[in-house]
């Protein structure tokens, strides 16, 4: 066991002197978070929420727990956000546990309606045939919207599919094209995780009335042994794994830790699927940054983050 602990102690002593906590933005920037709110007195002013923001590949984990869901993540350049949903009395409520739910915090109120408003505002002056996405500096980039289903998979999935109809009708959702066997990217790519059933995703796309515009966050651990390629780019643009089970303490022995990461990444990339490791260390800061860099060095596509300012500056 000493050969695991010794490298960790060395890294700890070294990194303490070289890694300082990331500084948050000025509180004046909080103004940006409310420009798209229906109640904002500045709603009529043409100041884009993402003005000057460079989007990056980091995922706002449990985004609804931020002091301002969605808007804060976008203002820092997060190209992926996550919402946990529960089907309660025919409503999709957002929260981490059943005790966090309230009738005001619906998926539509926190995410779907604001996204529709942001997109419509960005395209007010768009010419025919053009369509701008969320980020002003990179209008062609898609935003990943991960929906973590916490209640019964099939029924919650069906309710989610219905709730997406306004975005679907407007053509804002990425959709699987069976003729080209590829995903046609649009402004938002919806990816179901948690208890999202693979069978529900696979059932979509068989006819034009029910296009496949909800995809699956595949279990990354299963991909190396998935010789039948049940999980592939047509149903799962993303595959994820708990960092603890995928790497664990092997981060302290880089040759082994990196090899484990690389094996999973290569299995996913071979079938056109991107990767994400969740439950990565959040403290101490030197360890968080060390793990982030290790993941990026081995080709992981998305950093799973809670500290948005730190991810922006990383």
mmCIF file of N, CA and C in Angstrom, residues 130-195:
data_model
loop_
_atom_site.group_PDB
_atom_site.id
_atom_site.type_symbol
_atom_site.label_atom_id
_atom_site.label_comp_id
_atom_site.label_asym_id
_atom_site.label_seq_id
_atom_site.Cartn_x
_atom_site.Cartn_y
_atom_site.Cartn_z
ATOM 1 N N UNK A 130 -30.466 30.604 -41.843
ATOM 2 C CA UNK A 130 -29.427 30.647 -40.816
ATOM 3 C C UNK A 130 -30.063 30.478 -39.446
ATOM 4 N N UNK A 131 -29.284 29.948 -38.517
ATOM 5 C CA UNK A 131 -29.799 29.736 -37.169
ATOM 6 C C UNK A 131 -28.634 29.811 -36.193
ATOM 7 N N UNK A 132 -28.755 30.682 -35.219
ATOM 8 C CA UNK A 132 -27.694 30.871 -34.241
ATOM 9 C C UNK A 132 -28.002 30.101 -32.972
ATOM 10 N N UNK A 133 -26.949 29.528 -32.391
ATOM 11 C CA UNK A 133 -27.094 28.783 -31.158
ATOM 12 C C UNK A 133 -26.971 29.671 -29.927
ATOM 13 N N UNK A 134 -26.683 29.034 -28.807
ATOM 14 C CA UNK A 134 -26.668 29.721 -27.522
ATOM 15 C C UNK A 134 -25.509 30.708 -27.398
ATOM 16 N N UNK A 135 -24.336 30.320 -27.912
ATOM 17 C CA UNK A 135 -23.128 31.107 -27.678
ATOM 18 C C UNK A 135 -22.870 32.080 -28.820
ATOM 19 N N UNK A 136 -22.778 33.346 -28.484
ATOM 20 C CA UNK A 136 -22.623 34.391 -29.490
ATOM 21 C C UNK A 136 -21.340 34.211 -30.303
ATOM 22 N N UNK A 137 -20.240 33.822 -29.646
ATOM 23 C CA UNK A 137 -18.961 33.686 -30.341
ATOM 24 C C UNK A 137 -18.829 32.367 -31.100
ATOM 25 N N UNK A 138 -19.697 31.414 -30.811
ATOM 26 C CA UNK A 138 -19.652 30.111 -31.481
ATOM 27 C C UNK A 138 -21.080 29.644 -31.730
ATOM 28 N N UNK A 139 -21.791 30.291 -32.644
ATOM 29 C CA UNK A 139 -23.224 30.031 -32.832
ATOM 30 C C UNK A 139 -23.555 28.652 -33.374
ATOM 31 N N UNK A 140 -22.557 27.913 -33.879
ATOM 32 C CA UNK A 140 -22.829 26.590 -34.433
ATOM 33 C C UNK A 140 -22.688 25.477 -33.398
ATOM 34 N N UNK A 141 -22.210 25.801 -32.204
ATOM 35 C CA UNK A 141 -21.986 24.778 -31.177
ATOM 36 C C UNK A 141 -23.308 24.351 -30.547
ATOM 37 N N UNK A 142 -23.473 23.043 -30.377
ATOM 38 C CA UNK A 142 -24.666 22.526 -29.708
ATOM 39 C C UNK A 142 -24.472 22.555 -28.194
ATOM 40 N N UNK A 143 -25.556 22.733 -27.473
ATOM 41 C CA UNK A 143 -25.544 22.667 -26.015
ATOM 42 C C UNK A 143 -26.090 21.314 -25.591
ATOM 43 N N UNK A 144 -25.313 20.552 -24.825
ATOM 44 C CA UNK A 144 -25.805 19.287 -24.292
ATOM 45 C C UNK A 144 -26.697 19.565 -23.084
ATOM 46 N N UNK A 145 -27.911 19.042 -23.125
ATOM 47 C CA UNK A 145 -28.833 19.134 -21.997
ATOM 48 C C UNK A 145 -29.034 17.723 -21.462
ATOM 49 N N UNK A 146 -28.344 17.402 -20.360
ATOM 50 C CA UNK A 146 -28.465 16.079 -19.761
ATOM 51 C C UNK A 146 -29.636 16.074 -18.788
ATOM 52 N N UNK A 147 -30.520 15.114 -18.970
ATOM 53 C CA UNK A 147 -31.691 14.968 -18.113
ATOM 54 C C UNK A 147 -31.560 13.657 -17.344
ATOM 55 N N UNK A 148 -31.370 13.770 -16.037
ATOM 56 C CA UNK A 148 -31.195 12.604 -15.172
ATOM 57 C C UNK A 148 -32.562 12.188 -14.638
ATOM 58 N N UNK A 149 -33.102 11.109 -15.185
ATOM 59 C CA UNK A 149 -34.425 10.626 -14.784
ATOM 60 C C UNK A 149 -34.324 9.894 -13.455
ATOM 61 N N UNK A 150 -35.096 10.358 -12.465
ATOM 62 C CA UNK A 150 -35.042 9.798 -11.119
ATOM 63 C C UNK A 150 -36.259 8.940 -10.776
ATOM 64 N N UNK A 151 -37.329 9.063 -11.537
ATOM 65 C CA UNK A 151 -38.521 8.257 -11.284
ATOM 66 C C UNK A 151 -38.659 7.216 -12.389
ATOM 67 N N UNK A 152 -39.773 6.496 -12.391
ATOM 68 C CA UNK A 152 -39.976 5.408 -13.354
ATOM 69 C C UNK A 152 -39.526 5.793 -14.758
ATOM 70 N N UNK A 153 -38.617 4.995 -15.314
ATOM 71 C CA UNK A 153 -37.991 5.337 -16.582
ATOM 72 C C UNK A 153 -38.942 5.562 -17.740
ATOM 73 N N UNK A 154 -39.748 4.556 -18.127
ATOM 74 C CA UNK A 154 -40.604 4.706 -19.309
ATOM 75 C C UNK A 154 -41.612 5.846 -19.211
ATOM 76 N N UNK A 155 -42.302 5.965 -18.077
ATOM 77 C CA UNK A 155 -43.332 7.008 -17.970
ATOM 78 C C UNK A 155 -42.712 8.404 -17.902
ATOM 79 N N UNK A 156 -41.597 8.534 -17.198
ATOM 80 C CA UNK A 156 -40.936 9.837 -17.124
ATOM 81 C C UNK A 156 -40.354 10.215 -18.483
ATOM 82 N N UNK A 157 -39.819 9.233 -19.191
ATOM 83 C CA UNK A 157 -39.282 9.467 -20.533
ATOM 84 C C UNK A 157 -40.374 9.987 -21.463
ATOM 85 N N UNK A 158 -41.540 9.360 -21.421
ATOM 86 C CA UNK A 158 -42.644 9.787 -22.291
ATOM 87 C C UNK A 158 -43.084 11.215 -21.971
ATOM 88 N N UNK A 159 -43.114 11.546 -20.683
ATOM 89 C CA UNK A 159 -43.493 12.910 -20.293
ATOM 90 C C UNK A 159 -42.432 13.905 -20.759
ATOM 91 N N UNK A 160 -41.169 13.518 -20.650
ATOM 92 C CA UNK A 160 -40.086 14.377 -21.130
ATOM 93 C C UNK A 160 -40.195 14.599 -22.633
ATOM 94 N N UNK A 161 -40.484 13.540 -23.363
ATOM 95 C CA UNK A 161 -40.603 13.658 -24.820
ATOM 96 C C UNK A 161 -41.696 14.661 -25.186
ATOM 97 N N UNK A 162 -42.808 14.597 -24.479
ATOM 98 C CA UNK A 162 -43.906 15.535 -24.743
ATOM 99 C C UNK A 162 -43.513 16.964 -24.373
ATOM 100 N N UNK A 163 -42.766 17.110 -23.280
ATOM 101 C CA UNK A 163 -42.378 18.447 -22.821
ATOM 102 C C UNK A 163 -41.431 19.144 -23.793
ATOM 103 N N UNK A 164 -40.728 18.359 -24.601
ATOM 104 C CA UNK A 164 -39.772 18.924 -25.551
ATOM 105 C C UNK A 164 -40.420 19.389 -26.857
ATOM 106 N N UNK A 165 -41.717 19.231 -26.994
ATOM 107 C CA UNK A 165 -42.388 19.518 -28.264
ATOM 108 C C UNK A 165 -42.160 20.944 -28.775
ATOM 109 N N UNK A 166 -42.234 21.981 -27.936
ATOM 110 C CA UNK A 166 -41.979 23.331 -28.473
ATOM 111 C C UNK A 166 -40.593 23.472 -29.093
ATOM 112 N N UNK A 167 -39.570 22.939 -28.444
ATOM 113 C CA UNK A 167 -38.215 22.989 -28.999
ATOM 114 C C UNK A 167 -38.109 22.120 -30.246
ATOM 115 N N UNK A 168 -38.822 21.004 -30.230
ATOM 116 C CA UNK A 168 -38.812 20.089 -31.388
ATOM 117 C C UNK A 168 -39.465 20.757 -32.595
ATOM 118 N N UNK A 169 -40.620 21.338 -32.397
ATOM 119 C CA UNK A 169 -41.346 21.967 -33.502
ATOM 120 C C UNK A 169 -40.564 23.123 -34.116
ATOM 121 N N UNK A 170 -39.757 23.781 -33.291
ATOM 122 C CA UNK A 170 -38.960 24.904 -33.783
ATOM 123 C C UNK A 170 -37.691 24.442 -34.494
ATOM 124 N N UNK A 171 -37.414 23.141 -34.438
ATOM 125 C CA UNK A 171 -36.220 22.616 -35.093
ATOM 126 C C UNK A 171 -34.944 22.823 -34.308
ATOM 127 N N UNK A 172 -35.072 22.984 -32.982
ATOM 128 C CA UNK A 172 -33.911 23.306 -32.159
ATOM 129 C C UNK A 172 -33.228 22.082 -31.549
ATOM 130 N N UNK A 173 -33.764 20.879 -31.788
ATOM 131 C CA UNK A 173 -33.206 19.677 -31.170
ATOM 132 C C UNK A 173 -32.396 18.850 -32.167
ATOM 133 N N UNK A 174 -31.228 18.383 -31.735
ATOM 134 C CA UNK A 174 -30.455 17.443 -32.547
ATOM 135 C C UNK A 174 -31.273 16.172 -32.726
ATOM 136 N N UNK A 175 -31.228 15.598 -33.939
ATOM 137 C CA UNK A 175 -32.108 14.482 -34.287
ATOM 138 C C UNK A 175 -31.342 13.412 -35.055
ATOM 139 N N UNK A 176 -31.647 12.171 -34.748
ATOM 140 C CA UNK A 176 -31.040 11.059 -35.480
ATOM 141 C C UNK A 176 -31.667 10.945 -36.864
ATOM 142 N N UNK A 177 -30.802 10.848 -37.874
ATOM 143 C CA UNK A 177 -31.249 10.690 -39.258
ATOM 144 C C UNK A 177 -30.998 9.246 -39.687
ATOM 145 N N UNK A 178 -32.057 8.415 -39.794
ATOM 146 C CA UNK A 178 -31.861 7.003 -40.148
ATOM 147 C C UNK A 178 -31.310 6.807 -41.554
ATOM 148 N N UNK A 179 -31.484 7.772 -42.425
ATOM 149 C CA UNK A 179 -31.000 7.638 -43.803
ATOM 150 C C UNK A 179 -29.481 7.736 -43.882
ATOM 151 N N UNK A 180 -28.893 8.539 -43.003
ATOM 152 C CA UNK A 180 -27.434 8.683 -42.995
ATOM 153 C C UNK A 180 -26.794 7.981 -41.804
ATOM 154 N N UNK A 181 -27.640 7.417 -40.927
ATOM 155 C CA UNK A 181 -27.162 6.755 -39.708
ATOM 156 C C UNK A 181 -26.261 7.682 -38.896
ATOM 157 N N UNK A 182 -26.719 8.918 -38.751
ATOM 158 C CA UNK A 182 -25.937 9.904 -38.008
ATOM 159 C C UNK A 182 -26.879 10.865 -37.296
ATOM 160 N N UNK A 183 -26.327 11.610 -36.357
ATOM 161 C CA UNK A 183 -27.108 12.605 -35.639
ATOM 162 C C UNK A 183 -26.947 13.953 -36.323
ATOM 163 N N UNK A 184 -28.061 14.541 -36.715
ATOM 164 C CA UNK A 184 -28.045 15.875 -37.313
ATOM 165 C C UNK A 184 -28.045 16.898 -36.185
ATOM 166 N N UNK A 185 -26.912 17.572 -36.013
ATOM 167 C CA UNK A 185 -26.760 18.490 -34.896
ATOM 168 C C UNK A 185 -27.655 19.714 -35.045
ATOM 169 N N UNK A 186 -28.220 20.130 -33.918
ATOM 170 C CA UNK A 186 -28.950 21.392 -33.863
ATOM 171 C C UNK A 186 -28.491 22.142 -32.619
ATOM 172 N N UNK A 187 -29.260 23.083 -32.163
ATOM 173 C CA UNK A 187 -28.827 23.974 -31.092
ATOM 174 C C UNK A 187 -28.729 23.264 -29.749
ATOM 175 N N UNK A 188 -29.625 22.310 -29.495
ATOM 176 C CA UNK A 188 -29.633 21.582 -28.223
ATOM 177 C C UNK A 188 -29.615 20.084 -28.501
ATOM 178 N N UNK A 189 -28.764 19.363 -27.784
ATOM 179 C CA UNK A 189 -28.747 17.903 -27.848
ATOM 180 C C UNK A 189 -29.185 17.370 -26.493
ATOM 181 N N UNK A 190 -30.336 16.715 -26.456
ATOM 182 C CA UNK A 190 -30.894 16.193 -25.206
ATOM 183 C C UNK A 190 -30.386 14.772 -24.994
ATOM 184 N N UNK A 191 -29.801 14.531 -23.823
ATOM 185 C CA UNK A 191 -29.233 13.225 -23.497
ATOM 186 C C UNK A 191 -29.801 12.767 -22.164
ATOM 187 N N UNK A 192 -30.481 11.636 -22.170
ATOM 188 C CA UNK A 192 -31.045 11.090 -20.951
ATOM 189 C C UNK A 192 -30.027 10.266 -20.195
ATOM 190 N N UNK A 193 -29.997 10.440 -18.881
ATOM 191 C CA UNK A 193 -29.111 9.654 -18.039
ATOM 192 C C UNK A 193 -29.920 9.130 -16.852
ATOM 193 N N UNK A 194 -29.262 8.584 -15.850
ATOM 194 C CA UNK A 194 -29.999 8.023 -14.717
ATOM 195 C C UNK A 194 -30.797 6.805 -15.136
ATOM 196 N N UNK A 195 -32.120 6.848 -14.936
ATOM 197 C CA UNK A 195 -32.988 5.718 -15.268
ATOM 198 C C UNK A 195 -33.597 5.826 -16.664
#
